[in-house]
Coordinates of C-alpha atoms in Angstrom, one line a residue:
X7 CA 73.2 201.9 174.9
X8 CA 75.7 204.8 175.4
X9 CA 79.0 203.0 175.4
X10 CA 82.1 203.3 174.2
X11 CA 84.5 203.3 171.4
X12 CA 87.0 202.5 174.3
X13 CA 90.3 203.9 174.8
X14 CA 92.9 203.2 172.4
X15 CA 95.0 202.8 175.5
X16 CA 94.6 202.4 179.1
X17 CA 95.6 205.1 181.6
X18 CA 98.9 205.9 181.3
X19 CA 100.8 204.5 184.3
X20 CA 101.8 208.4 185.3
X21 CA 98.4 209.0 185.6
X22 CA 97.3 206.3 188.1
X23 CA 100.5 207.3 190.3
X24 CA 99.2 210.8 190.6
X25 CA 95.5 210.0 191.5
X26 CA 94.9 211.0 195.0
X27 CA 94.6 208.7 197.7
X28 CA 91.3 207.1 198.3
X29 CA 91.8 205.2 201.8
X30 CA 91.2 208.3 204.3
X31 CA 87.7 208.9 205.4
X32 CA 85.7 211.6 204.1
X33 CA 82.3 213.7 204.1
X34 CA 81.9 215.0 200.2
X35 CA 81.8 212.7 197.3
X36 CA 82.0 213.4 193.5
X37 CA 79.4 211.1 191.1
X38 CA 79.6 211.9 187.5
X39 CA 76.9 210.6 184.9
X40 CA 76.0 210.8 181.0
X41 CA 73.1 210.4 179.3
X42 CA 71.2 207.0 178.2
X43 CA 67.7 205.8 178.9
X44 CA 69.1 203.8 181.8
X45 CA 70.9 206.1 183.7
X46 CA 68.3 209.1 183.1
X47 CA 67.3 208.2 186.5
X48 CA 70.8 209.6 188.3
X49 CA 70.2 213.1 186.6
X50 CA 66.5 213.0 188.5
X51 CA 67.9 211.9 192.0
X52 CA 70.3 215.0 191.8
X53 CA 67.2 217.3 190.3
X54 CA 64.5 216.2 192.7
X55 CA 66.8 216.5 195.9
X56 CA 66.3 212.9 196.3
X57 CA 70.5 212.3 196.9
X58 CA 70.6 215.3 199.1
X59 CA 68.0 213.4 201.7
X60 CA 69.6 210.1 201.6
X61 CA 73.6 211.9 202.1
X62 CA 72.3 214.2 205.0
X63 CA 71.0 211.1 206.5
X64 CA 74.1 210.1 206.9
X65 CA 75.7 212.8 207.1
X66 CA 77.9 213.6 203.8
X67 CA 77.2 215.5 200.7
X68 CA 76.8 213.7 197.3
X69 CA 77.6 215.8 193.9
X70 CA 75.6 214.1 191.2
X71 CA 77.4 215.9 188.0
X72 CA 76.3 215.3 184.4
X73 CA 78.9 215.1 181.8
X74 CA 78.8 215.0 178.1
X75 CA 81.7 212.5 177.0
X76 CA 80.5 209.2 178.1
X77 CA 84.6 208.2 177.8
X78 CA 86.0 211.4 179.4
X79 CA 83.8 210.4 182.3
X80 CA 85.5 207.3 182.3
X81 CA 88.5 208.5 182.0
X82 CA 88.1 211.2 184.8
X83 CA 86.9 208.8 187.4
X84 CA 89.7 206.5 186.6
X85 CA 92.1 209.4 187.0
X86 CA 90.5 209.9 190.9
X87 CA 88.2 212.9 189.8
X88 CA 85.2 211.1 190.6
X89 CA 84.3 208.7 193.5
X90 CA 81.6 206.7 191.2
X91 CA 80.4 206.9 187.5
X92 CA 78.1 205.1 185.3
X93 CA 79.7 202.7 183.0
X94 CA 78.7 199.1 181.4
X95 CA 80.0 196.1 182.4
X96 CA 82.8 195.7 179.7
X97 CA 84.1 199.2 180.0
X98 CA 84.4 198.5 183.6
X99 CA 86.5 195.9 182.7
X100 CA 88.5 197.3 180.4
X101 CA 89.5 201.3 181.5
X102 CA 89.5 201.6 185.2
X103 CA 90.0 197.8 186.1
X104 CA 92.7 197.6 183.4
X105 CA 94.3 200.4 184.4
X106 CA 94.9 199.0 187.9
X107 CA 91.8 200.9 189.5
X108 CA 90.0 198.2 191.7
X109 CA 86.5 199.4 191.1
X110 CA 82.9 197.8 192.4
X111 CA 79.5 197.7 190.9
X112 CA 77.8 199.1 193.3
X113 CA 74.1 199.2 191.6
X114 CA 73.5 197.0 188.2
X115 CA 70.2 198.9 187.3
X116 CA 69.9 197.3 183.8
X117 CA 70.8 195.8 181.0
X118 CA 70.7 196.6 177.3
X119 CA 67.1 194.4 176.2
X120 CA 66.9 195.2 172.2
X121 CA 68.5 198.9 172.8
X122 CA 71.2 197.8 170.6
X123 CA 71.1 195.6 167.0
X124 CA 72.7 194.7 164.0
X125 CA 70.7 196.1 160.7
X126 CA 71.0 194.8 157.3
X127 CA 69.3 196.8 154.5
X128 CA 66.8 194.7 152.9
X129 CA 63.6 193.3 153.6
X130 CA 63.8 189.1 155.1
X131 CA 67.8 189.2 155.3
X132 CA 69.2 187.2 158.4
X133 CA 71.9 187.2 160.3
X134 CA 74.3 184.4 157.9
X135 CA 73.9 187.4 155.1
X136 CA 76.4 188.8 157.0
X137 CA 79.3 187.0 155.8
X138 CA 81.7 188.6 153.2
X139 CA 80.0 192.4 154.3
X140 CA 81.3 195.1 155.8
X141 CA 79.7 196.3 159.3
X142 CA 79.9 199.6 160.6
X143 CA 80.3 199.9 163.8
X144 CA 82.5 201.7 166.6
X145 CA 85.3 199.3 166.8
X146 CA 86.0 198.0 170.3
X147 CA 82.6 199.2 171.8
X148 CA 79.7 197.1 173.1
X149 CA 78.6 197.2 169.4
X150 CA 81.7 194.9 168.6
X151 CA 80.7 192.3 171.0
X152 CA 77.3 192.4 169.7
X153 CA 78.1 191.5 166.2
X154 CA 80.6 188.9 167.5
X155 CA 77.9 187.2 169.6
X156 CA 75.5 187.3 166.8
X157 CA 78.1 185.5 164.5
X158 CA 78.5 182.7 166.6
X159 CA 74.9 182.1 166.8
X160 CA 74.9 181.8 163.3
X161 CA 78.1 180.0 162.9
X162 CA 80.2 182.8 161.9
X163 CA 83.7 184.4 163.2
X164 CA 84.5 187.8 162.5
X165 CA 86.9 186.8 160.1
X166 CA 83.9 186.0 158.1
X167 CA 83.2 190.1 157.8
X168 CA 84.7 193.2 157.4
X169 CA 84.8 196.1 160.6
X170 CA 84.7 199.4 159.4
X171 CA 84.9 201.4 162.4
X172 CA 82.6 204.0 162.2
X173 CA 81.9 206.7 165.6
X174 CA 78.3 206.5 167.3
X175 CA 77.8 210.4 166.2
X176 CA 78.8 209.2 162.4
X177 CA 76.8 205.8 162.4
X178 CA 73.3 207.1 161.3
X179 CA 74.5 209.4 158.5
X180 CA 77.0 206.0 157.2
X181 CA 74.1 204.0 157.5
X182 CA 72.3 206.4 155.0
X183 CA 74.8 205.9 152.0
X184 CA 74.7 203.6 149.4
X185 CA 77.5 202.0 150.1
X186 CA 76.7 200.5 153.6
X187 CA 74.8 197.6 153.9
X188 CA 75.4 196.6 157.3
X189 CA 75.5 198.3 160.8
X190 CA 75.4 198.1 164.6
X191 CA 74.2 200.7 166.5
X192 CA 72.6 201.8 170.4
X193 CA 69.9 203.8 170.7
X194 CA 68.5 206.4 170.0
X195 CA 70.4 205.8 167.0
X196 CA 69.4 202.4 166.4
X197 CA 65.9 203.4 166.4
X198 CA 67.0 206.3 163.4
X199 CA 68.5 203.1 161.4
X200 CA 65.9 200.6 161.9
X201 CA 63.2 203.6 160.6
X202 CA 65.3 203.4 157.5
X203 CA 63.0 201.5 154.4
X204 CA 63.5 198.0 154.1
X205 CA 66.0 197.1 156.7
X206 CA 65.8 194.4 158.9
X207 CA 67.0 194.0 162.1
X208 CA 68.4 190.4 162.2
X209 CA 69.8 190.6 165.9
X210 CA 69.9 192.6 169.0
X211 CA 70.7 192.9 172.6
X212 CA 67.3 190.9 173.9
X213 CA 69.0 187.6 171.8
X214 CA 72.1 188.2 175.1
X215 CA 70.1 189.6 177.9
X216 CA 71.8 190.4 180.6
X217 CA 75.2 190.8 179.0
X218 CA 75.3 194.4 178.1
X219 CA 74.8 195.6 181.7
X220 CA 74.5 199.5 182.5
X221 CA 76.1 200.4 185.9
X222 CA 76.8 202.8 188.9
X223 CA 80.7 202.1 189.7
X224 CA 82.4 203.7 192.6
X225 CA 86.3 203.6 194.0
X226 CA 86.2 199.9 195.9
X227 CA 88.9 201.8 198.5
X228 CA 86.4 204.8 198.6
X229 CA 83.7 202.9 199.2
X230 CA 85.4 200.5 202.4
X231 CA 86.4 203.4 203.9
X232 CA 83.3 205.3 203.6
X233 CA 80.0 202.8 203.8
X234 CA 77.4 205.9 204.1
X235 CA 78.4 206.3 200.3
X236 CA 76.6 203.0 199.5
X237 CA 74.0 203.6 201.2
X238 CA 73.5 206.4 200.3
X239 CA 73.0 206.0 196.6
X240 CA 71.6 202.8 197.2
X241 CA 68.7 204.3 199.0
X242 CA 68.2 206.9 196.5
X243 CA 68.6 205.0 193.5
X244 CA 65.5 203.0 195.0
X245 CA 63.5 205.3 195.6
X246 CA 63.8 207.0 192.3
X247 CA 62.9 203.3 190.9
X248 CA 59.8 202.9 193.4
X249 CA 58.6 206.9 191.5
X250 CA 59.0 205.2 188.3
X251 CA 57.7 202.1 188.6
X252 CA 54.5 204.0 190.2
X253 CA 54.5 206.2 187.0
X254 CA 55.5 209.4 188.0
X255 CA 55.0 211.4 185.3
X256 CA 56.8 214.8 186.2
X257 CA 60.0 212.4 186.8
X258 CA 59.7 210.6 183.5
X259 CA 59.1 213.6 181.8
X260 CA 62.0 215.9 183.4
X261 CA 64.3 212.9 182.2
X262 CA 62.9 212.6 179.0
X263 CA 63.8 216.4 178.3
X264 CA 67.3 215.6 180.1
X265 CA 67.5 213.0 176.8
X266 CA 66.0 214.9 173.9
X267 CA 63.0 213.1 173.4
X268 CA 59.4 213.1 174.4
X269 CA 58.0 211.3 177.4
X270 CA 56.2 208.5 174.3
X271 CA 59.8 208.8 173.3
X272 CA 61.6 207.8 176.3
X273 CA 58.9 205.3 177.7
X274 CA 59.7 203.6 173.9
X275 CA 63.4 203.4 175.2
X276 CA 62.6 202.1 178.6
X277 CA 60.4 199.3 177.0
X278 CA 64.3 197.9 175.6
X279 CA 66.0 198.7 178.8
X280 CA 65.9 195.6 181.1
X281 CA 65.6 198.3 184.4
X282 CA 65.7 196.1 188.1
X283 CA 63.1 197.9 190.4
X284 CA 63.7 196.3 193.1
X285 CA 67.0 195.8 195.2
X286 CA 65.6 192.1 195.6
X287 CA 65.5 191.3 191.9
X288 CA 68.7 193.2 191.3
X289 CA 70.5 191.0 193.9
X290 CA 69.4 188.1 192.5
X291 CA 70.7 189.2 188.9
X292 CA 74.3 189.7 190.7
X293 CA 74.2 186.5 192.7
X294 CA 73.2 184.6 189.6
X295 CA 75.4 181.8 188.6
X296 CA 75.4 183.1 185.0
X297 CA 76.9 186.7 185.9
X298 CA 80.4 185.4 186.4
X299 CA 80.0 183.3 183.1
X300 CA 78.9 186.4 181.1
X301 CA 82.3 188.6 182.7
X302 CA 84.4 185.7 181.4
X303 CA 83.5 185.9 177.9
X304 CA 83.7 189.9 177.9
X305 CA 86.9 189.2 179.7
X306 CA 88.1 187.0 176.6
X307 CA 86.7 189.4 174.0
X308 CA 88.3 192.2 175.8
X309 CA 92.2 189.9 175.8
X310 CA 91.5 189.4 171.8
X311 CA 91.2 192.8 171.1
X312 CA 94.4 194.1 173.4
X313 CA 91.7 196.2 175.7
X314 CA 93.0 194.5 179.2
X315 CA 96.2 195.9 179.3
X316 CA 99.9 195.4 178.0
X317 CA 101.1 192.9 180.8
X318 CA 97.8 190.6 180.2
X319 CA 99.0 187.3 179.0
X320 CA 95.5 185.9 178.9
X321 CA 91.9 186.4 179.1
X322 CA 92.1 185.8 183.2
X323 CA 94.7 188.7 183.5
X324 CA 92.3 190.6 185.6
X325 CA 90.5 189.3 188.4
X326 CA 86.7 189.7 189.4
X327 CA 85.0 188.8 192.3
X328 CA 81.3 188.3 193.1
X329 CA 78.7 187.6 196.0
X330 CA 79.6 184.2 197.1
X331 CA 83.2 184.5 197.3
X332 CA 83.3 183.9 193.4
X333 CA 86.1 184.5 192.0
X334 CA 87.2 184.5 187.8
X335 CA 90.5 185.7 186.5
X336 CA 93.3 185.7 188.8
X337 CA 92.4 186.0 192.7
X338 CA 95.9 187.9 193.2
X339 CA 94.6 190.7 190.5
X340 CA 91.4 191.1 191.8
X341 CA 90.5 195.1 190.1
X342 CA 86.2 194.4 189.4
X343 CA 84.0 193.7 192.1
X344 CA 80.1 193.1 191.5
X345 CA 78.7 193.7 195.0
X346 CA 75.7 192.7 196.6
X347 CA 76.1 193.6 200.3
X348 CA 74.3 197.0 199.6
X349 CA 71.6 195.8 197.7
X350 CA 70.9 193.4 200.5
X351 CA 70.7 196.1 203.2
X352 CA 67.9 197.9 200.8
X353 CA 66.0 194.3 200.7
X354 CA 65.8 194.3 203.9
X355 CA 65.0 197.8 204.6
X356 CA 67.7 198.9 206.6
X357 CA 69.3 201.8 204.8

């Protein structure tokens, strides 16, 4: 999964003030996306046209822009450069909701389903080896949470190993030294590690489904003021699903190139990416009881490691809302919205 390590800090206040104002209406909108099996899709909407038909018919213009820092993206949409970008659910959380910019999900397409793992070398090792190692690992990312969620299920605390903070880019040539026994990593370079002779994977990302979720975020003032933006990428997000899901090979294939690989390649990374093709399933995935559960205990990951802020005094600093008028984390702080209205409107067929 292409995620973080996250930001050290969160936006500095200076730099919220002097984002531009998002209530006033407007007909041109800014979308900014980087590259992982799940959001491959977004670079073929732009490609095939497919946002252009769905902004004229509402008449606005969409910019679907690649860039190459999946952080810097974060970072620029946070900062006002961008009206939406694709983010997970925890860096969400923890940049542009911690940094007082109220932000909505507006299309969960996935989740992480084995594209991200802990490896041990060694053939028949298990996840209680773990204790007393050192794991290498981006410190703070998704790959953090992973390991600690694995050590509870095996009865462990972090306390019990050692992080060594290692960058995605550096993980794969770590992993190949004598030294380093243990590592989590996201594809593609989990797939590198786990090709590594006797390893063995003894957790991943299909052991937590649906808690390592891969999103389309967009301004939550942006997108009141301007509902033709939803529906907009809504519609096209859709249709780009209904392509896939009908094997569309010349799609598959132009975003397989987009992410280095083969079309074998990228199908293989599909098969671990938990992708919703329908707006029906992906509304009942947000209106699931078990969403607001899963935020909460990113939420207290996020206060444990200082990621929500300096004024957070506890894990419910921040507050998220979800279809039903559920609400976790304080209702008076409400920065993370997950939703569903869009989704809905595609359901029904009336975008």
């Amino acid at each position: 999964m292409k995620k973080s390590p996250l930001l050290t800090l969160v936006m500095s206040l200076a730099l919220l003030v002097s984002a531009p104002s998002f209530a006033a209406a407007k007909k041109e909108f800014n979308i900014c996306w980087t590259i992982y099996a799940g959001w491959m899709p977004w670079g073929a909407i732009s490609n095939e046209k497919i946002i252009d038909k769905w902004a004229s018919k509402y008449g606005i213009k969409i910019h679907i822009t690649q860039l190459n820092d999946y952080i810097e993206s974060i970072n620029q949409y946070t900062a006002g450069q961008f009206d939406g970008c694709t983010m997970t659910n925890m860096d969400a959380l923890t940049i542009p909701a911690a940094g007082g910019v109220d932000s909505t999900a507006l299309i969960t397409g996935s989740y992480s389903d084995g594209n991200d793992g802990i490896v041990l070398k060694g053939t028949g090792k298990k996840l209680s080896d773990l204790k007393g190692m050192s794991v290498y690992l981006p410190a703070l990312s998704v790959s953090h949470y992973l390991l600690v969620r694995g050590l509870e299920t095996a009865g462990l605390q972090e306390k019990d190993v050692k992080v060594v903070n290692t960058s995605d880019a550096d993980i794969v040539s770590a992993f190949g030294t004598s030294g380093v026994k243990a590592a989590v990593a996201w594809n593609p370079q989990l797939s590198v590690i786990k090709k590594t002779p006797q390893t063995t994977e003894v957790f991943s990302s299909s052991a937590v489904p649906g808690e390592l979720i891969d999103m389309m975020v967009v301004n939550t003032d942006t997108l009141k003021e301007n509902p033709a933006l939803g529906k907009a990428l809504t519609g096209a997000w859709f249709e780009m699903m209904a392509k896939m899901q009908a094997g569309d090979t010349q799609a598959l294939s132009a975003m397989a190139a987009d992410s280095g690989t083969d079309l074998a390649g990228y199908q293989a990374q599909l098969k671990t990416t938990h992708l919703f093709p329908t707006p029906a399933e992906t509304t009942t995935f947000v209106s699931s009881p078990d969403l607001p559960k899963t935020m909460q205990r990113v939420a207290a990951f996020s206060f444990d490691k200082g990621l929500l802020g300096e004024g957070a005094q506890s894990a419910d600093f921040i507050g998220m809302q979800f279809p039903g008028n559920v609400t976790v984390g304080d209702p008076a702080n409400i920065k993370l919205r997950f939703d569903d209205s869009y989704l809905k409107m595609a359901a029904a067929g009336k975008l």
